[in-house]
Structure formats: structure tokens, C-alpha cells
Coordinates of C-alpha atoms in Angstrom, one line a residue:
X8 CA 22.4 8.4 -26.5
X9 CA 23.4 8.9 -22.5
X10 CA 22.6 5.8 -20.8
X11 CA 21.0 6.2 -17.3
X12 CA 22.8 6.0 -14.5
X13 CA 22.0 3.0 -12.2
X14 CA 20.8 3.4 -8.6
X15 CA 22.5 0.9 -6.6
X16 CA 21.4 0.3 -3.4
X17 CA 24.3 -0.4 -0.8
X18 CA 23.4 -2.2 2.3
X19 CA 26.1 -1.8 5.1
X20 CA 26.3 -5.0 7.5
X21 CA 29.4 -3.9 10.4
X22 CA 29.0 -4.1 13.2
X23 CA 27.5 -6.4 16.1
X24 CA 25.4 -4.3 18.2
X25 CA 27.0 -4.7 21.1
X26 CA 24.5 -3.1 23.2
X27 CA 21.6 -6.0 22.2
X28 CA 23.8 -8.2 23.7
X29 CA 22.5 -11.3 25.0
X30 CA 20.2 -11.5 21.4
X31 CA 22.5 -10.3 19.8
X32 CA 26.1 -11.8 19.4
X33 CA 29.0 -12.5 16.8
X34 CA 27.9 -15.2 15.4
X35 CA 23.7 -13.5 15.1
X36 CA 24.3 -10.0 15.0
X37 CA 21.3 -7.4 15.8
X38 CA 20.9 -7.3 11.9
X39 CA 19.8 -11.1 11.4
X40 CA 17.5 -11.8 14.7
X41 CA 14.1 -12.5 13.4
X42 CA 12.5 -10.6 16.1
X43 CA 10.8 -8.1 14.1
X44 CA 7.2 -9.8 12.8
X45 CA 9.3 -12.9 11.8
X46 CA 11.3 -10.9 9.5
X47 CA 15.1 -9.6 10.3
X48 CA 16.4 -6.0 10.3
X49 CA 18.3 -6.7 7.2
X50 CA 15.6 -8.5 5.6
X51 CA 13.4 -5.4 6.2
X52 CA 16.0 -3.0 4.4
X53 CA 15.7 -5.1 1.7
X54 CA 12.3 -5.1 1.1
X55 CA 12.1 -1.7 1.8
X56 CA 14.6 -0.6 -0.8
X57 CA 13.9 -3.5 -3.5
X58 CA 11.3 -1.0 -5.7
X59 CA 13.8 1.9 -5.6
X60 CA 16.9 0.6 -7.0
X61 CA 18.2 -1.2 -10.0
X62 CA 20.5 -3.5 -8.3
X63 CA 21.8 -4.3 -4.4
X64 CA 25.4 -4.6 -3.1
X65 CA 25.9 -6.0 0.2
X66 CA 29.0 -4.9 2.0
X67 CA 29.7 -7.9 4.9
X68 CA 32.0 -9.2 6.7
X69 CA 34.0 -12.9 6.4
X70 CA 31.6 -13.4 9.7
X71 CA 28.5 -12.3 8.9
X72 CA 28.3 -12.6 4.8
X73 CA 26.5 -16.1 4.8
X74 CA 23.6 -14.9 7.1
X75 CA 23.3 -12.1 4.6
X76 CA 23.7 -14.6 2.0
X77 CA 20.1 -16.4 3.7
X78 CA 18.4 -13.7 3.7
X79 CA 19.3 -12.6 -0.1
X80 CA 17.9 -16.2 -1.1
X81 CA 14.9 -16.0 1.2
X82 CA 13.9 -13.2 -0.9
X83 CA 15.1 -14.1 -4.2
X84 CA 17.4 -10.8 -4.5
X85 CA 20.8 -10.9 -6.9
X86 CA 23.5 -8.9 -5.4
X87 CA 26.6 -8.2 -5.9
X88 CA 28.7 -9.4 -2.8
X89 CA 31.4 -7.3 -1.0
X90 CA 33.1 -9.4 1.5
X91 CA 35.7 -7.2 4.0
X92 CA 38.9 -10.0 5.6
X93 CA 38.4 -7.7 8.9
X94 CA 36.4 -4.2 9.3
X95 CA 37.7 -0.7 8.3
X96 CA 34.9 1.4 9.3
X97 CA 32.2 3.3 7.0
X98 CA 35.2 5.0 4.9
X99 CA 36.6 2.0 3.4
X100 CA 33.2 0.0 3.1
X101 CA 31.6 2.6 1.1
X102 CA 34.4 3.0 -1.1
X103 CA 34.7 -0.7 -2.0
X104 CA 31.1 0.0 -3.0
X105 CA 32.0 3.0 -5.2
X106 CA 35.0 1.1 -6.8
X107 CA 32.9 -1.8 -7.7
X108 CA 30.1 0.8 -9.4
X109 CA 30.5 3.3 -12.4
X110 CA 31.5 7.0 -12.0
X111 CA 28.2 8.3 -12.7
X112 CA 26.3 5.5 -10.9
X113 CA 24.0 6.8 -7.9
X114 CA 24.5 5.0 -4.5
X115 CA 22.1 4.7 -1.7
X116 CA 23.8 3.7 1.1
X117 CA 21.8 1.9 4.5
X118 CA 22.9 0.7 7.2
X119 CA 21.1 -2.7 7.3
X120 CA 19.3 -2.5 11.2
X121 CA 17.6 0.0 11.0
X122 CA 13.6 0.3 11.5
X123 CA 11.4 3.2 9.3
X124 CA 7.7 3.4 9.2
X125 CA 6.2 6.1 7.3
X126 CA 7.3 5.0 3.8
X127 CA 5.7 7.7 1.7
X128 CA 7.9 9.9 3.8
X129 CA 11.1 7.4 3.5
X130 CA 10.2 7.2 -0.5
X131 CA 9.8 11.3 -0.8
X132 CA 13.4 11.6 1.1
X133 CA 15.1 9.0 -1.2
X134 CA 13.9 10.9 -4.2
X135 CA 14.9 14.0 -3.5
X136 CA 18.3 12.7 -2.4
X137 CA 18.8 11.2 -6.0
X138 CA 18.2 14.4 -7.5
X139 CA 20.4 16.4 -5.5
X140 CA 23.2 13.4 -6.0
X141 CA 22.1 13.7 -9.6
X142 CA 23.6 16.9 -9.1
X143 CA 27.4 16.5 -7.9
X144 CA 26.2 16.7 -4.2
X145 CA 26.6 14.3 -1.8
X146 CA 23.7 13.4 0.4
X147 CA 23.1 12.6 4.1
X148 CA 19.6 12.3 5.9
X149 CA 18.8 14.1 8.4
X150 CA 15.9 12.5 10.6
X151 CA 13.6 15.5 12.1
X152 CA 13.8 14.5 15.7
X153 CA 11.3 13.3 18.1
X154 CA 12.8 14.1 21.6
X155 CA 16.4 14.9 23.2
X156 CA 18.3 11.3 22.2
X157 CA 21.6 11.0 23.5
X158 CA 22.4 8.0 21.1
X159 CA 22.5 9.4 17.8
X160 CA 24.9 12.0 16.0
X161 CA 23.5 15.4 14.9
X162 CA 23.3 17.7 12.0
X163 CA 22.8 21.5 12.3
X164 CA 21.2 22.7 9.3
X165 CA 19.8 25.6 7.9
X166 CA 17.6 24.5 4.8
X167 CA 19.4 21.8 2.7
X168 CA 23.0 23.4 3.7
X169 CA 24.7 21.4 6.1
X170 CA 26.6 24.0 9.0
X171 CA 27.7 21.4 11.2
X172 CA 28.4 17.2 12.4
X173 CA 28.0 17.2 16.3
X174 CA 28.9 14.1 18.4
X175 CA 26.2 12.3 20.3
X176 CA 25.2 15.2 22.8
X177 CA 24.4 14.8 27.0
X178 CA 21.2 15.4 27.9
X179 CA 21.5 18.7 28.8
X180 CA 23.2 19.4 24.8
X181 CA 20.6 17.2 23.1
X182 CA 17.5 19.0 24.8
X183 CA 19.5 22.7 23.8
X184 CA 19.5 21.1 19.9
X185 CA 16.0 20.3 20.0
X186 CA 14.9 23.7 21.9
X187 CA 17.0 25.3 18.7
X188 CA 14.6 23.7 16.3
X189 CA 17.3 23.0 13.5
X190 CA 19.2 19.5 14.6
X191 CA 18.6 16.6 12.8
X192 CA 19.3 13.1 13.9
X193 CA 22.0 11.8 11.8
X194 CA 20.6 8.2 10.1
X195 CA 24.0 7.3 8.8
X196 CA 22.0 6.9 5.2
X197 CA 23.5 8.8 2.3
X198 CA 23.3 9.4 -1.3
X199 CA 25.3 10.4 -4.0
X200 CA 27.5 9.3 -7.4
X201 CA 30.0 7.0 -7.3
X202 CA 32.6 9.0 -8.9
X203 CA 31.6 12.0 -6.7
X204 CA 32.5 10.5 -3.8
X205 CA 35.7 8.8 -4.3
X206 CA 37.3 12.4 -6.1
X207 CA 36.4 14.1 -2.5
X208 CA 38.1 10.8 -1.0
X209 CA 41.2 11.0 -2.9
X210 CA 41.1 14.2 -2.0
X211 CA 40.9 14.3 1.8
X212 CA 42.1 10.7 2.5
X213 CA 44.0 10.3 -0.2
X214 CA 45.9 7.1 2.0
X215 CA 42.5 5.3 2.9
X216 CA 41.5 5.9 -1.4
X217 CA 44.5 4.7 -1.9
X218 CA 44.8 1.4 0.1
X219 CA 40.9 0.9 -0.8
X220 CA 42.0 0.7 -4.6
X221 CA 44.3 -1.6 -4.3
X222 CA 42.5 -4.3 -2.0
X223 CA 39.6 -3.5 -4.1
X224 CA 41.7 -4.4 -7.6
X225 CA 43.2 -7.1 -5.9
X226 CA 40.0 -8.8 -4.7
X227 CA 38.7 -12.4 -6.0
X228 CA 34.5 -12.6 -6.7
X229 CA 34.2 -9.9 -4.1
X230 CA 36.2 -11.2 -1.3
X231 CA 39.1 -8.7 0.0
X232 CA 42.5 -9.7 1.2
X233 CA 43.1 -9.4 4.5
X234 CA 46.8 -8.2 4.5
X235 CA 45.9 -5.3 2.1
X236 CA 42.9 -4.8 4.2
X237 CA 44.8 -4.3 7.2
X238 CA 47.0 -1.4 5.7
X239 CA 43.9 0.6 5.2
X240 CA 43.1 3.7 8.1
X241 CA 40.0 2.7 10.3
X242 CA 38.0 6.3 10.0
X243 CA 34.1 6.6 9.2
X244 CA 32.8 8.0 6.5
X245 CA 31.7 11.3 8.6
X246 CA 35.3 12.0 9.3
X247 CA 36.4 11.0 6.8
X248 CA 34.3 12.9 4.0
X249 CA 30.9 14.4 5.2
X250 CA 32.7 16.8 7.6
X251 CA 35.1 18.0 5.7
X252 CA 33.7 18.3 1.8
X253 CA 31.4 21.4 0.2
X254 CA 29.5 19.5 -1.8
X255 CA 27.1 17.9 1.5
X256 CA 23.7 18.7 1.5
X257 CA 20.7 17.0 4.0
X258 CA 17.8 16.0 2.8
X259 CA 15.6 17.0 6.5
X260 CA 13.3 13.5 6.6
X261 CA 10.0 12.9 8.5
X262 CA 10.0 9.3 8.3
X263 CA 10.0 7.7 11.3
X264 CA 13.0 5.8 12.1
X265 CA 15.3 4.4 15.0
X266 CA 18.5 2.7 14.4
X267 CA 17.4 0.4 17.4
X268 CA 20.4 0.4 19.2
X269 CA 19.4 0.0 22.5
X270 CA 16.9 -2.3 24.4
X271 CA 14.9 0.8 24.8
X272 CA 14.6 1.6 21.6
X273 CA 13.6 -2.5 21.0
X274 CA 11.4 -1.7 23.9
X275 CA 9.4 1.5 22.0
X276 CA 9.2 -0.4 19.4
X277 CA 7.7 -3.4 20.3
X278 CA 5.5 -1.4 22.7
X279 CA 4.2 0.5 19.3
X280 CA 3.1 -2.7 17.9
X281 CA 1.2 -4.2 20.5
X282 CA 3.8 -6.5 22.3
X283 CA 2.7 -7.0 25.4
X284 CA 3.8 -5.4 29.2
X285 CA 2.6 -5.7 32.0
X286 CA 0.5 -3.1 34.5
X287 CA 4.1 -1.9 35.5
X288 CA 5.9 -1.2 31.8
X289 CA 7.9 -4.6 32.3
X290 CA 8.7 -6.7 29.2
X291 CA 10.1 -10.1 28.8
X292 CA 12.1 -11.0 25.5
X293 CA 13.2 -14.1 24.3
X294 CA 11.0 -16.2 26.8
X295 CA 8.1 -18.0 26.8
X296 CA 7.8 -19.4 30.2
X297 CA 5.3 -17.0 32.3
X298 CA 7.4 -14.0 34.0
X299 CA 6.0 -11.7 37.0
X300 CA 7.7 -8.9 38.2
X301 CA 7.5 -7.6 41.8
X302 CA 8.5 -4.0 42.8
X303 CA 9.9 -3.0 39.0
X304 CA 9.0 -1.0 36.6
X305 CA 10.2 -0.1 33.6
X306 CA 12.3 -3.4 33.5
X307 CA 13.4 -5.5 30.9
X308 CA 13.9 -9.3 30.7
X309 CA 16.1 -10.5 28.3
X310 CA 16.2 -14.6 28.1
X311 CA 18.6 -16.2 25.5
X312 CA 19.7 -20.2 26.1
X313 CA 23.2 -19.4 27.6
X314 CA 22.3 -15.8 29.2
X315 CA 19.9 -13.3 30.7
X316 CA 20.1 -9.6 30.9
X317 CA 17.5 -7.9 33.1
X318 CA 18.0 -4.4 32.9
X319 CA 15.7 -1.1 33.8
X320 CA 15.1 0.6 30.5
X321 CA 17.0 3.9 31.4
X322 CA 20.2 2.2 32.0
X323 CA 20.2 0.8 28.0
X324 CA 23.1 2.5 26.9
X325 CA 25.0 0.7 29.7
X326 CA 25.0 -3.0 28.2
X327 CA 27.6 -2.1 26.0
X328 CA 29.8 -1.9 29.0
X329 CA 28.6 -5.2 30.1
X330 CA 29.9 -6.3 26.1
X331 CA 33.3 -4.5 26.3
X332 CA 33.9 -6.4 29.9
X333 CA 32.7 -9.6 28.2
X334 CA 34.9 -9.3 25.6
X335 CA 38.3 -8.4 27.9
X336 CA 37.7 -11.6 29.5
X337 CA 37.1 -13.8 26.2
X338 CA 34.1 -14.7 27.0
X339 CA 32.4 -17.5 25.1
X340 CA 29.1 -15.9 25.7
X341 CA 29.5 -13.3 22.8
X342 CA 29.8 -15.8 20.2

């Protein structure tokens, strides 16, 4: 008899959200601040997957893979622990995943900040990715969008047939995609067999399957070397597979979901669950002392114990550049 596949459910925990900087830092990234109903980002993928998969791989960092190791204990979930020595972007990440699965296993991969409401929706999307992975396809979601955003990738679809990836858009690009009526936000979520995915690796990247193999054979309880690691090409997943392979299809999703990557996106949000603002639209985070605002609107007050970021909501996208100049300078205040 055939045994059943497993579906494994692979959380993705890059990156440092650079543009929640002052919460979020390298040694807290976005992911683990317990701002969300006392629960974390991470700790809400969990949850949110934990009925829908036989088993969980996490796929950290040598910085961040004891905060996810917290959380995992907090909610009593076994996992199997993928530790990168430095990051290689989505390509490499979700091929250690692949490598440490069977051929015909079926992965789910989430990025692990991300916030979804509507779970029937969320639950009808992951099904009917499983089947289509079930299949020999490989699966992104494509999030039916809710207004011109500038932040997020695209996908031009016509059905369940993918016709194009388009880079985060102006404003001008992103209202023309929505007018159009067939762009979809692109979640970064996909679907798919293990084996499926690494044969259209091989085949397109054959040098990042390649390195990937052999820090993945050579790794100890999970944890990659770094020198191996290093030899391995930085290029997502999009580039390096999604855009290039015919065996993508999108599963079109009307969950409702925001990668928060921005203080306004924090801002809608918390704004949708009855955190407070005043007369004027201005919201204080991270402070309890009392806060008036005089003239503003639309502002946001961001108080951590070694720095404040007040910002007006528009200008969100623009505390990454406030990160990147941090960073040039060596600042102790991202750590």
C-alpha cells in the first residue's frame, strides 16, 4: 500500500523587518514582538497552521533560532530545526527544507510575520493548493487585493495560470493593476512537493541546488556550515524558480492578509482591533506614559527604551532608509 505523503508545514524566519525599526531590531525581529494580543507573529503562524499539517520545520537563522526555539516550547510544537550560519535568500532556505523532506512530501511554505483573518478563506486556499501540489504543480497565493499597495509584488493571472511576476509597482502602476481587475498581491506563501521543486531547481539553478546539497549533507542536527553556506548564490525563490518554471499555478485567495511591513500596515491593524487614536488618527506605540499631539495627524509614535521614531503614516516605507543609514554607521541601536 502507498503511504500518504506528509504535509509539512515550513515556517520561513529571515529577515529583520527593517522598516519596524525601533520595535523591531536584530536581536527581536518583527516576527517575535509580542505586540499582537500578547501573542507574536510567529507564534500566530503556528497556531494558525498547527491543524493543517503533519509536522513543522522551522527555517532560522544562528540569530534568531532560540527566539523561535521559545515560542515552539510555549506551544508545545516538535519541529524539525533548520538553522542557516548566514542568510541566502528564499532559494536556498526552501531547499534546505525540501532536502530535509521526502520527494513526494507536500510543503507549505509561510513566511512567519505575517497576519490573516478570515480563516475559512485561509483554510479553503491551503486545500486547494495541496491538491494542485498533489498534482506536480507548484503553488503560490495570490491575495485578491484590497487597494493600490506599493509594497507588495504582483501576480497577473488569468484563472489558476500564472502570466506574469511584477515588481512592487508606483502608485500610478499599482492603481493600473487593480483598475485591470486580474493582479494579485504576491503573499510569498507556496505550495508544492518536495521532489517537484528541487528537479525544477536543479534545473534552473542548477549551482544554488547544487551548493544547497552539499551544506545540507554536510549539516550537524540541522545546523549549516557557514563556509559551504557562503558558496551558495543569494537569489529568492521567485527568481529563482516561480518566474521561470511551467509547472506554477495561483491559487486567487480572499483571506485577508498583510505581511505588516510597515508602521502603517501595524497602524491598520491595530486600528481594526480597537487600539486606540486620538480625534486626529495619532497613535502612540510602545508607551504608556500619556501622549498629546498638537497640529498632527495621521502621526505615529513609536517609544522603545533606547529610541523613538515619530513618523506621519504616509511616509512608512521611508524608515527603512532610516535602518540602512543606521546600519552604515554601526549603530548600536539596531541590536
Amino acid at each position: 500500500m502507498k503511504k500518504k505523503e506528509s504535509i509539512i508545514h515550513v515556517i520561513l524566519t529571515g529577515g529583520v523587518g527593517s522598516r519596524l525599526w525601533p520595535l523591531s531590531r536584530k536581536s527581536q525581529p518583527k516576527q517575535y514582538l509580542e505586540i499582537f494580543e500578547n501573542k507574536s507573529l510567529f507564534e500566530m503562524t503556528v497556531d494558525r497552521n498547527s491543524h493543517l499539517a503533519d509536522k513543522v520545520m522551522v527555517v532560522g537563522n544562528v540569530d534568531n533560532h532560540h527566539l523561535s526555539g521559545k515560542v515552539m516550547d510555549k506551544t508545545k510544537t516538535a519541529y524539525v530545526n533548520i538553522v542557516e550560519a548566514t542568510p541566502r535568500n528564499t532559494a536556498a532556505a526552501i531547499a534546505f527544507a525540501a532536502f530535509a523532506s521526502n520527494p513526494e512530501d507536500i510543503l507549505i511554505i509561510t513566511p512567519s510575520d505575517h497576519i490573516i483573518d478570515k480563516m475559512d478563506a485561509y483554510n479553503d486556499a491551503i486545500q486547494a493548493a495541496v491538491f494542485k501540489a498533489r498534482d506536480g504543480f507548484i503553488v503560490t497565493f495570490g491575495i485578491i487585493p484590497t487597494k493600490p499597495e506599493t509594497g507588495y509584488g504582483y501576480i497577473e493571472s488569468k484563472g489558476d495560470k500564472v502570466l506574469s511576476f511584477r515588481e512592487k509597482p508606483n502608485k500610478t502602476t499599482a492603481k493600473e493593476f487593480i483598475a485591470r481587475g486580474n493582479f494579485l498581491w504576491n503573499s510569498g506563501m507556496f505550495c508544492f512537493k518536495a521532489g517537484v521543486l528541487l528537479e525544477e531547481l536543479k534545473q534552473f539553478q542548477p549551482d544554488v541546488y547544487n551548493k544547497s546539497k552539499a551544506v545540507w549533507e554536510s549539516s550537524k542536527d540541522g545546523f549549516l556550515d557557514l563556509d559551504l553556506s557562503l558558496e551558495i548564490p543569494s537569489i529568492s525563490i521567485d527568481y529563482a524558480v516561480m518566474e521561470r518554471s511551467k509547472k506554477i499555478k495561483v491559487v486567487p485567495a480572499s483571506f485577508s492578509w498583510s505581511d505588516l511591513g510597515s508602521f502603517e500596515s501595524v497602524y491598520e491593524y491595530l486600528v481594526s482591533k480597537d487600539y486606540p487614536i486620538d480625534k486626529n488618527g495619532n497613535m502612540v506605540i510602545g508607551c504608556e506614559s500619556h501622549t498629546t499631539f498638537l497640529g498632527l495627524s495621521n502621526t505615529i509614535f513609536v517609544h522603545t527604551n533606547t529610541a523613538n521614531l515619530i513618523l506621519q503614516k504616509e511616509n512608512s516605507q521611508d524608515v527603512k532608509d532610516v535602518y540602512n543609514e543606521l546600519e552604515r554607521q554601526n549603530s548600536d541601536l539596531l541590536n
